[in-house]
PDB file of C-alpha atoms in Angstrom:
ATOM      1  CA  MET A 323     103.282  91.563 127.028  1.00 42.00           C
ATOM      2  CA  ALA A 324     101.471  88.231 127.077  1.00 43.00           C
ATOM      3  CA  ARG A 325     102.500  85.595 124.588  1.00 45.00           C
ATOM      4  CA  GLY A 326      98.968  85.460 123.209  1.00 42.00           C
ATOM      5  CA  GLU A 327      99.102  89.181 122.403  1.00 39.00           C
ATOM      6  CA  ILE A 328     102.341  88.702 120.455  1.00 39.00           C
ATOM      7  CA  ASN A 329     100.874  85.821 118.461  1.00 41.00           C
ATOM      8  CA  VAL A 330      97.734  87.765 117.594  1.00 37.00           C
ATOM      9  CA  ARG A 331      99.753  90.798 116.519  1.00 38.00           C
ATOM     10  CA  TYR A 332     101.937  88.844 114.115  1.00 38.00           C
ATOM     11  CA  THR A 333      99.226  86.641 112.648  1.00 42.00           C
ATOM     12  CA  GLN A 334      99.021  87.311 108.908  1.00 47.00           C
ATOM     13  CA  ALA A 335      95.543  88.464 107.889  1.00 48.00           C
ATOM     14  CA  SER A 336      93.852  87.629 104.623  1.00 56.00           C
ATOM     15  CA  PRO A 337      94.608  90.425 102.102  1.00 81.00           C
ATOM     16  CA  THR A 338      90.969  91.418 101.633  1.00 89.00           C
ATOM     17  CA  ARG A 339      91.592  95.165 101.472  1.00 91.00           C
ATOM     18  CA  ALA A 340      94.351  94.741  98.914  1.00 93.00           C
ATOM     19  CA  ALA A 341      91.999  92.621  96.793  1.00 95.00           C
ATOM     20  CA  SER A 342      89.332  95.323  96.972  1.00 95.00           C
ATOM     21  CA  ALA A 343      91.889  97.875  95.792  1.00 96.00           C
ATOM     22  CA  VAL A 344      92.694  95.671  92.794  1.00 97.00           C
ATOM     23  CA  HIS A 345      89.016  95.452  91.798  1.00 97.00           C
ATOM     24  CA  LEU A 346      88.540  99.203  92.211  1.00 97.00           C
ATOM     25  CA  THR A 347      91.602 100.242  90.222  1.00 97.00           C
ATOM     26  CA  LEU A 348      90.940  97.741  87.439  1.00 97.00           C
ATOM     27  CA  THR A 349      87.415  99.100  87.079  1.00 97.00           C
ATOM     28  CA  ALA A 350      88.732 102.663  86.947  1.00 98.00           C
ATOM     29  CA  GLN A 351      91.309 101.671  84.343  1.00 97.00           C
ATOM     30  CA  ILE A 352      88.756 100.095  82.010  1.00 97.00           C
ATOM     31  CA  LEU A 353      86.350 103.022  82.413  1.00 98.00           C
ATOM     32  CA  SER A 354      89.063 105.553  81.568  1.00 97.00           C
ATOM     33  CA  LEU A 355      90.230 103.468  78.607  1.00 96.00           C
ATOM     34  CA  GLY A 356      86.638 103.212  77.390  1.00 97.00           C
ATOM     35  CA  ALA A 357      86.289 106.986  77.593  1.00 96.00           C
ATOM     36  CA  LEU A 358      89.474 107.405  75.555  1.00 94.00           C
ATOM     37  CA  VAL A 359      88.277 104.942  72.917  1.00 93.00           C
ATOM     38  CA  SER A 360      84.924 106.746  72.697  1.00 93.00           C
ATOM     39  CA  PHE A 361      86.733 110.030  72.180  1.00 91.00           C
ATOM     40  CA  GLU A 362      88.923 108.469  69.481  1.00 89.00           C
ATOM     41  CA  LEU A 363      85.938 107.096  67.604  1.00 88.00           C
ATOM     42  CA  SER A 364      83.889 110.290  67.762  1.00 87.00           C
ATOM     43  CA  ARG A 365      86.502 113.034  67.546  1.00 83.00           C
ATOM     44  CA  GLY A 366      89.973 111.593  67.208  1.00 78.00           C
ATOM     45  CA  ARG A 367      90.430 111.432  63.457  1.00 77.00           C
ATOM     46  CA  ARG A 368      88.943 114.891  62.899  1.00 79.00           C
ATOM     47  CA  LEU A 369      91.024 116.381  65.711  1.00 78.00           C
ATOM     48  CA  ALA A 370      94.181 114.831  64.288  1.00 73.00           C
ATOM     49  CA  ALA A 371      93.414 116.386  60.899  1.00 75.00           C
ATOM     50  CA  GLU A 372      92.786 119.786  62.492  1.00 74.00           C
ATOM     51  CA  LEU A 373      96.036 119.639  64.449  1.00 71.00           C
ATOM     52  CA  ALA A 374      97.895 118.696  61.281  1.00 70.00           C
ATOM     53  CA  ALA A 375      96.365 121.677  59.513  1.00 71.00           C
ATOM     54  CA  PHE A 376      97.582 123.972  62.300  1.00 67.00           C
ATOM     55  CA  GLY A 377     101.007 122.397  62.325  1.00 61.00           C
ATOM     56  CA  GLY A 378     100.439 121.013  65.822  1.00 52.00           C
ATOM     57  CA  ARG A 379     100.059 124.530  67.298  1.00 60.00           C
ATOM     58  CA  PRO A 380      96.506 125.860  67.130  1.00 57.00           C
ATOM     59  CA  GLN A 381      96.475 129.654  66.964  1.00 60.00           C
ATOM     60  CA  GLY A 382      93.961 132.357  66.179  1.00 59.00           C
ATOM     61  CA  ALA A 383      90.189 132.446  66.364  1.00 56.00           C
ATOM     62  CA  ASP A 384      89.751 129.430  64.117  1.00 58.00           C
ATOM     63  CA  ALA A 385      91.747 127.298  66.549  1.00 67.00           C
ATOM     64  CA  GLU A 386      89.689 128.062  69.660  1.00 69.00           C
ATOM     65  CA  ALA A 387      87.325 125.157  68.993  1.00 67.00           C
ATOM     66  CA  VAL A 388      90.298 122.781  68.885  1.00 77.00           C
ATOM     67  CA  VAL A 389      91.712 123.798  72.267  1.00 77.00           C
ATOM     68  CA  GLY A 390      88.849 122.257  74.248  1.00 79.00           C
ATOM     69  CA  ALA A 391      89.132 118.949  72.409  1.00 82.00           C
ATOM     70  CA  VAL A 392      92.901 118.859  72.911  1.00 83.00           C
ATOM     71  CA  THR A 393      92.458 119.544  76.628  1.00 85.00           C
ATOM     72  CA  LEU A 394      89.896 116.758  76.962  1.00 89.00           C
ATOM     73  CA  PHE A 395      92.164 114.383  75.093  1.00 89.00           C
ATOM     74  CA  ALA A 396      95.070 115.233  77.414  1.00 91.00           C
ATOM     75  CA  VAL A 397      92.903 114.650  80.485  1.00 95.00           C
ATOM     76  CA  LEU A 398      91.768 111.276  79.170  1.00 94.00           C
ATOM     77  CA  MET A 399      95.354 110.242  78.468  1.00 94.00           C
ATOM     78  CA  MET A 400      96.392 111.195  81.998  1.00 97.00           C
ATOM     79  CA  LEU A 401      93.461 109.264  83.437  1.00 97.00           C
ATOM     80  CA  VAL A 402      94.392 106.139  81.498  1.00 96.00           C
ATOM     81  CA  ALA A 403      98.037 106.425  82.568  1.00 96.00           C
ATOM     82  CA  GLY A 404      97.152 107.154  86.193  1.00 97.00           C
ATOM     83  CA  THR A 405      94.644 104.333  86.568  1.00 97.00           C
ATOM     84  CA  THR A 406      97.019 101.890  84.872  1.00 96.00           C
ATOM     85  CA  ILE A 407      99.798 102.751  87.321  1.00 97.00           C
ATOM     86  CA  ALA A 408      97.366 102.515  90.231  1.00 97.00           C
ATOM     87  CA  ALA A 409      96.104  99.118  89.067  1.00 97.00           C
ATOM     88  CA  ALA A 410      99.655  97.808  88.711  1.00 96.00           C
ATOM     89  CA  ALA A 411     100.616  99.036  92.185  1.00 96.00           C
ATOM     90  CA  ALA A 412      97.447  97.594  93.731  1.00 96.00           C
ATOM     91  CA  TYR A 413      97.972  94.221  92.082  1.00 97.00           C
ATOM     92  CA  VAL A 414     101.611  93.925  93.132  1.00 95.00           C
ATOM     93  CA  THR A 415     100.657  94.880  96.689  1.00 95.00           C
ATOM     94  CA  TRP A 416      97.919  92.262  96.722  1.00 96.00           C
ATOM     95  CA  LEU A 417     100.216  89.559  95.346  1.00 96.00           C
ATOM     96  CA  VAL A 418     102.851  90.276  97.995  1.00 95.00           C
ATOM     97  CA  ARG A 419     100.283  90.106 100.784  1.00 94.00           C
ATOM     98  CA  ALA A 420      98.646  87.006  99.336  1.00 94.00           C
ATOM     99  CA  ARG A 421     101.993  85.192  99.336  1.00 94.00           C
ATOM    100  CA  GLN A 422     102.682  86.319 102.885  1.00 93.00           C
ATOM    101  CA  ALA A 423      99.229  85.161 103.970  1.00 91.00           C
ATOM    102  CA  ASN A 424     100.349  81.630 103.058  1.00 90.00           C
ATOM    103  CA  ASP A 425     103.928  82.062 104.283  1.00 89.00           C
ATOM    104  CA  ARG A 426     104.730  84.944 106.601  1.00 89.00           C
ATOM    105  CA  SER A 427     108.415  84.796 105.605  1.00 89.00           C
ATOM    106  CA  ALA A 428     107.749  85.080 101.851  1.00 89.00           C
ATOM    107  CA  ALA A 429     110.018  87.720 100.306  1.00 90.00           C
ATOM    108  CA  THR A 430     108.811  90.557  98.093  1.00 91.00           C
ATOM    109  CA  ALA A 431     111.779  90.430  95.692  1.00 92.00           C
ATOM    110  CA  PRO A 432     110.417  87.524  93.579  1.00 91.00           C
ATOM    111  CA  VAL A 433     107.247  89.494  92.859  1.00 94.00           C
ATOM    112  CA  ALA A 434     109.189  92.521  91.634  1.00 91.00           C
ATOM    113  CA  ALA A 435     111.501  90.343  89.550  1.00 92.00           C
ATOM    114  CA  ALA A 436     108.595  88.418  88.040  1.00 93.00           C
ATOM    115  CA  TRP A 437     106.966  91.589  86.709  1.00 93.00           C
ATOM    116  CA  LEU A 438     110.003  93.695  85.813  1.00 91.00           C
ATOM    117  CA  LEU A 439     112.531  91.330  84.225  1.00 92.00           C
ATOM    118  CA  PRO A 440     112.059  91.199  80.419  1.00 91.00           C
ATOM    119  CA  GLY A 441     111.240  87.737  79.195  1.00 91.00           C
ATOM    120  CA  VAL A 442     110.675  86.466  82.717  1.00 93.00           C
ATOM    121  CA  ASN A 443     107.566  88.641  83.003  1.00 92.00           C
ATOM    122  CA  LEU A 444     105.944  86.670  80.181  1.00 93.00           C
ATOM    123  CA  ILE A 445     105.347  83.662  82.437  1.00 95.00           C
ATOM    124  CA  ALA A 446     106.632  84.221  85.995  1.00 95.00           C
ATOM    125  CA  PRO A 447     103.671  86.285  87.317  1.00 95.00           C
ATOM    126  CA  ALA A 448     101.221  83.530  86.411  1.00 96.00           C
ATOM    127  CA  VAL A 449     103.494  80.979  88.067  1.00 96.00           C
ATOM    128  CA  LEU A 450     103.563  83.039  91.271  1.00 95.00           C
ATOM    129  CA  VAL A 451      99.783  83.331  91.309  1.00 96.00           C
ATOM    130  CA  ASP A 452      99.458  79.583  90.841  1.00 96.00           C
ATOM    131  CA  GLU A 453     101.919  79.104  93.696  1.00 95.00           C
ATOM    132  CA  VAL A 454      99.650  81.161  95.941  1.00 94.00           C
ATOM    133  CA  TRP A 455      96.658  79.043  94.893  1.00 95.00           C
ATOM    134  CA  ARG A 456      98.464  75.818  95.747  1.00 93.00           C
ATOM    135  CA  GLY A 457      99.570  77.302  99.057  1.00 91.00           C
ATOM    136  CA  THR A 458      95.952  77.771 100.135  1.00 90.00           C
ATOM    137  CA  ARG A 459      95.475  73.976 100.045  1.00 88.00           C
ATOM    138  CA  PRO A 460      92.216  74.169  98.077  1.00 88.00           C
ATOM    139  CA  PRO A 461      89.661  71.343  98.064  1.00 84.00           C
ATOM    140  CA  ALA A 462      90.324  68.468  95.701  1.00 84.00           C
ATOM    141  CA  GLY A 463      88.878  68.603  92.207  1.00 88.00           C
ATOM    142  CA  ARG A 464      89.305  72.334  91.569  1.00 89.00           C
ATOM    143  CA  ARG A 465      92.688  72.254  89.869  1.00 92.00           C
ATOM    144  CA  GLY A 466      91.346  72.071  86.314  1.00 94.00           C
ATOM    145  CA  ARG A 467      88.888  74.928  86.787  1.00 95.00           C
ATOM    146  CA  TRP A 468      91.573  77.096  88.361  1.00 96.00           C
ATOM    147  CA  LEU A 469      94.109  76.426  85.584  1.00 96.00           C
ATOM    148  CA  ALA A 470      91.507  77.318  82.949  1.00 97.00           C
ATOM    149  CA  LEU A 471      90.803  80.629  84.696  1.00 97.00           C
ATOM    150  CA  LEU A 472      94.493  81.386  85.162  1.00 97.00           C
ATOM    151  CA  ALA A 473      95.353  80.526  81.556  1.00 97.00           C
ATOM    152  CA  GLY A 474      92.467  82.616  80.228  1.00 97.00           C
ATOM    153  CA  TRP A 475      93.545  85.642  82.251  1.00 97.00           C
ATOM    154  CA  TRP A 476      97.180  85.358  81.230  1.00 97.00           C
ATOM    155  CA  ALA A 477      96.358  84.837  77.555  1.00 97.00           C
ATOM    156  CA  ALA A 478      94.103  87.905  77.573  1.00 97.00           C
ATOM    157  CA  TRP A 479      96.814  89.923  79.325  1.00 96.00           C
ATOM    158  CA  LEU A 480      99.487  88.900  76.794  1.00 96.00           C
ATOM    159  CA  GLY A 481      97.051  89.676  73.978  1.00 95.00           C
ATOM    160  CA  THR A 482      96.477  93.156  75.398  1.00 95.00           C
ATOM    161  CA  ILE A 483     100.218  93.777  75.615  1.00 94.00           C
ATOM    162  CA  ALA A 484     100.646  92.603  72.024  1.00 93.00           C
ATOM    163  CA  LEU A 485      97.897  94.914  70.767  1.00 92.00           C
ATOM    164  CA  PHE A 486      99.354  97.967  72.487  1.00 90.00           C
ATOM    165  CA  THR A 487     103.025  97.325  71.746  1.00 88.00           C
ATOM    166  CA  ILE A 488     102.926  95.604  68.349  1.00 84.00           C
ATOM    167  CA  ARG A 489      99.696  96.274  66.492  1.00 79.00           C
ATOM    168  CA  LEU A 490      99.350  99.977  67.224  1.00 78.00           C
ATOM    169  CA  PRO A 491     102.839 100.975  65.974  1.00 74.00           C
ATOM    170  CA  LEU A 492     102.337  98.877  62.840  1.00 69.00           C
ATOM    171  CA  ASP A 493      98.802 100.073  62.159  1.00 65.00           C
ATOM    172  CA  ALA A 494      98.597 101.599  58.718  1.00 50.00           C
ATOM    173  CA  SER A 495      95.777 103.991  59.635  1.00 56.00           C
ATOM    174  CA  ALA A 496      97.867 106.950  60.753  1.00 56.00           C
ATOM    175  CA  GLY A 497      94.967 109.353  60.842  1.00 61.00           C
ATOM    176  CA  ASP A 498      94.048 108.721  64.488  1.00 69.00           C
ATOM    177  CA  LEU A 499      95.452 110.324  67.615  1.00 77.00           C
ATOM    178  CA  THR A 500      96.587 107.147  69.367  1.00 82.00           C
ATOM    179  CA  GLY A 501      95.090 104.325  67.312  1.00 81.00           C
ATOM    180  CA  VAL A 502      93.485 102.784  70.404  1.00 88.00           C
ATOM    181  CA  GLY A 503      90.156 101.270  69.443  1.00 89.00           C
ATOM    182  CA  VAL A 504      87.589  98.605  70.170  1.00 92.00           C
ATOM    183  CA  PRO A 505      89.991  95.602  69.885  1.00 92.00           C
ATOM    184  CA  GLU A 506      92.283  97.058  72.558  1.00 93.00           C
ATOM    185  CA  LEU A 507      89.368  97.938  74.817  1.00 96.00           C
ATOM    186  CA  ALA A 508      87.759  94.514  74.427  1.00 97.00           C
ATOM    187  CA  CYS A 509      90.965  92.615  75.126  1.00 96.00           C
ATOM    188  CA  ALA A 510      91.861  94.814  78.094  1.00 97.00           C
ATOM    189  CA  SER A 511      88.350  94.406  79.512  1.00 97.00           C
ATOM    190  CA  VAL A 512      88.531  90.613  79.304  1.00 98.00           C
ATOM    191  CA  ALA A 513      91.970  90.632  80.915  1.00 97.00           C
ATOM    192  CA  ALA A 514      90.766  92.887  83.745  1.00 97.00           C
ATOM    193  CA  LEU A 515      87.658  90.764  84.323  1.00 98.00           C
ATOM    194  CA  LEU A 516      89.590  87.505  84.491  1.00 98.00           C
ATOM    195  CA  CYS A 517      92.277  89.097  86.644  1.00 97.00           C
ATOM    196  CA  GLY A 518      89.605  90.193  89.088  1.00 96.00           C
ATOM    197  CA  CYS A 519      88.195  86.662  89.102  1.00 97.00           C
ATOM    198  CA  THR A 520      91.581  85.155  90.000  1.00 97.00           C
ATOM    199  CA  VAL A 521      92.027  87.676  92.810  1.00 97.00           C
ATOM    200  CA  ARG A 522      88.550  86.972  94.152  1.00 96.00           C
ATOM    201  CA  GLU A 523      89.076  83.208  93.989  1.00 95.00           C
ATOM    202  CA  LEU A 524      92.370  83.327  95.885  1.00 95.00           C
ATOM    203  CA  THR A 525      91.024  85.751  98.478  1.00 94.00           C
ATOM    204  CA  ARG A 526      88.000  83.523  99.065  1.00 92.00           C
ATOM    205  CA  LEU A 527      90.189  80.440  99.491  1.00 92.00           C
ATOM    206  CA  GLN A 528      92.494  82.196 101.915  1.00 91.00           C
ATOM    207  CA  ARG A 529      89.604  83.498 103.983  1.00 89.00           C
ATOM    208  CA  ALA A 530      88.065  80.031 104.109  1.00 86.00           C
ATOM    209  CA  ALA A 531      91.384  78.476 105.108  1.00 82.00           C
ATOM    210  CA  ARG A 532      91.856  81.073 107.806  1.00 81.00           C
ATOM    211  CA  SER A 533      88.397  80.579 109.296  1.00 80.00           C
ATOM    212  CA  ALA A 534      88.837  76.785 109.284  1.00 69.00           C
ATOM    213  CA  ARG A 535      92.264  76.915 110.894  1.00 61.00           C
ATOM    214  CA  PRO A 536      92.123  75.580 114.475  1.00 54.00           C
ATOM    215  CA  VAL A 537      93.171  77.900 117.277  1.00 44.00           C
ATOM    216  CA  GLU A 538      96.557  76.811 118.547  1.00 42.00           C
ATOM    217  CA  ALA A 539      97.074  76.223 122.218  1.00 40.00           C
ATOM    218  CA  GLY A 540      98.559  79.273 123.852  1.00 44.00           C
ATOM    219  CA  THR A 541      97.575  81.626 121.045  1.00 44.00           C
ATOM    220  CA  VAL A 542      94.723  83.307 122.884  1.00 43.00           C
ATOM    221  CA  HIS A 543      94.629  83.720 126.628  1.00 43.00           C
ATOM    222  CA  THR A 544      91.606  84.677 128.691  1.00 42.00           C
ATOM    223  CA  PHE A 545      91.935  86.011 132.216  1.00 41.00           C
ATOM    224  CA  SER A 546      89.254  85.431 134.834  1.00 43.00           C
ATOM    225  CA  PRO A 547      88.806  87.981 137.603  1.00 46.00           C
ATOM    226  CA  GLN A 548      87.763  85.245 140.035  1.00 49.00           C
ATOM    227  CA  ALA A 549      90.239  83.920 142.561  1.00 47.00           C
ATOM    228  CA  PRO A 550      91.515  80.366 141.962  1.00 48.00           C
ATOM    229  CA  GLN A 551      89.498  77.693 143.718  1.00 53.00           C
ATOM    230  CA  PRO A 552      91.258  75.171 145.980  1.00 54.00           C
ATOM    231  CA  ALA A 553      91.639  71.654 144.714  1.00 51.00           C
ATOM    232  CA  PRO A 554      89.163  69.037 145.971  1.00 53.00           C
ATOM    233  CA  GLY A 555      90.236  67.576 149.299  1.00 52.00           C
ATOM    234  CA  SER A 556      92.644  70.377 150.127  1.00 47.00           C
ATOM    235  CA  THR A 557      92.391  72.367 153.353  1.00 47.00           C
ATOM    236  CA  ALA A 558      92.197  76.155 153.213  1.00 45.00           C
ATOM    237  CA  VAL A 559      95.071  77.835 154.968  1.00 44.00           C
ATOM    238  CA  GLY A 560      94.283  80.304 157.727  1.00 44.00           C
ATOM    239  CA  ARG A 561      90.637  79.195 158.254  1.00 45.00           C
ATOM    240  CA  THR A 562      89.502  79.797 161.792  1.00 43.00           C
ATOM    241  CA  SER A 563      87.149  77.463 163.561  1.00 40.00           C
TER     242      SER A 563
END
């Protein structure tokens, strides 16, 4: 195998597909969460009261109208859970590939640790993303704009986590099914939007850096079918007079 073929095979590509997966799954997550919030606002409180009246187990002819609503609620909950897991997996995959696009030897363990270790995951993911941004060697003068975008995304993300893990359990209005409402949807939507913007910005910078990178000598080889020409002044061997 030619050396040029080996170099081309192991050249790290810009993680464009992984970025597209992040945008798609984030959109699906917000849409499913919006559907759940709409159901809560229109039917949730009444359905919770009906389930309480049936003791949590609807039976008989009077309970048939409740079964459809319960089924829809269960489907919406599964959609929210499924799209959230998909968005998390897509984002982690993108972050790993984005780091490896800057440094082919970058390990995946720091990404997992940054998101999974309690306490560390409050700041480490944003630090890793900023590390990727600095590794793209962006043009001068963009640092302030980038830090504002990164800080806005991370603040919105922490606010979403706080709403779901702190406010909902402490909410005094116990008459709803889950308690998820407009504040949670709004905060999650802002976090998803800003997250998508950071992914798009980094992907654009990496693609620009890749296209501007000069081709190294020996990376690509071209083979000509023509026979080599003799050097000027040399005498061809075997020519007959």
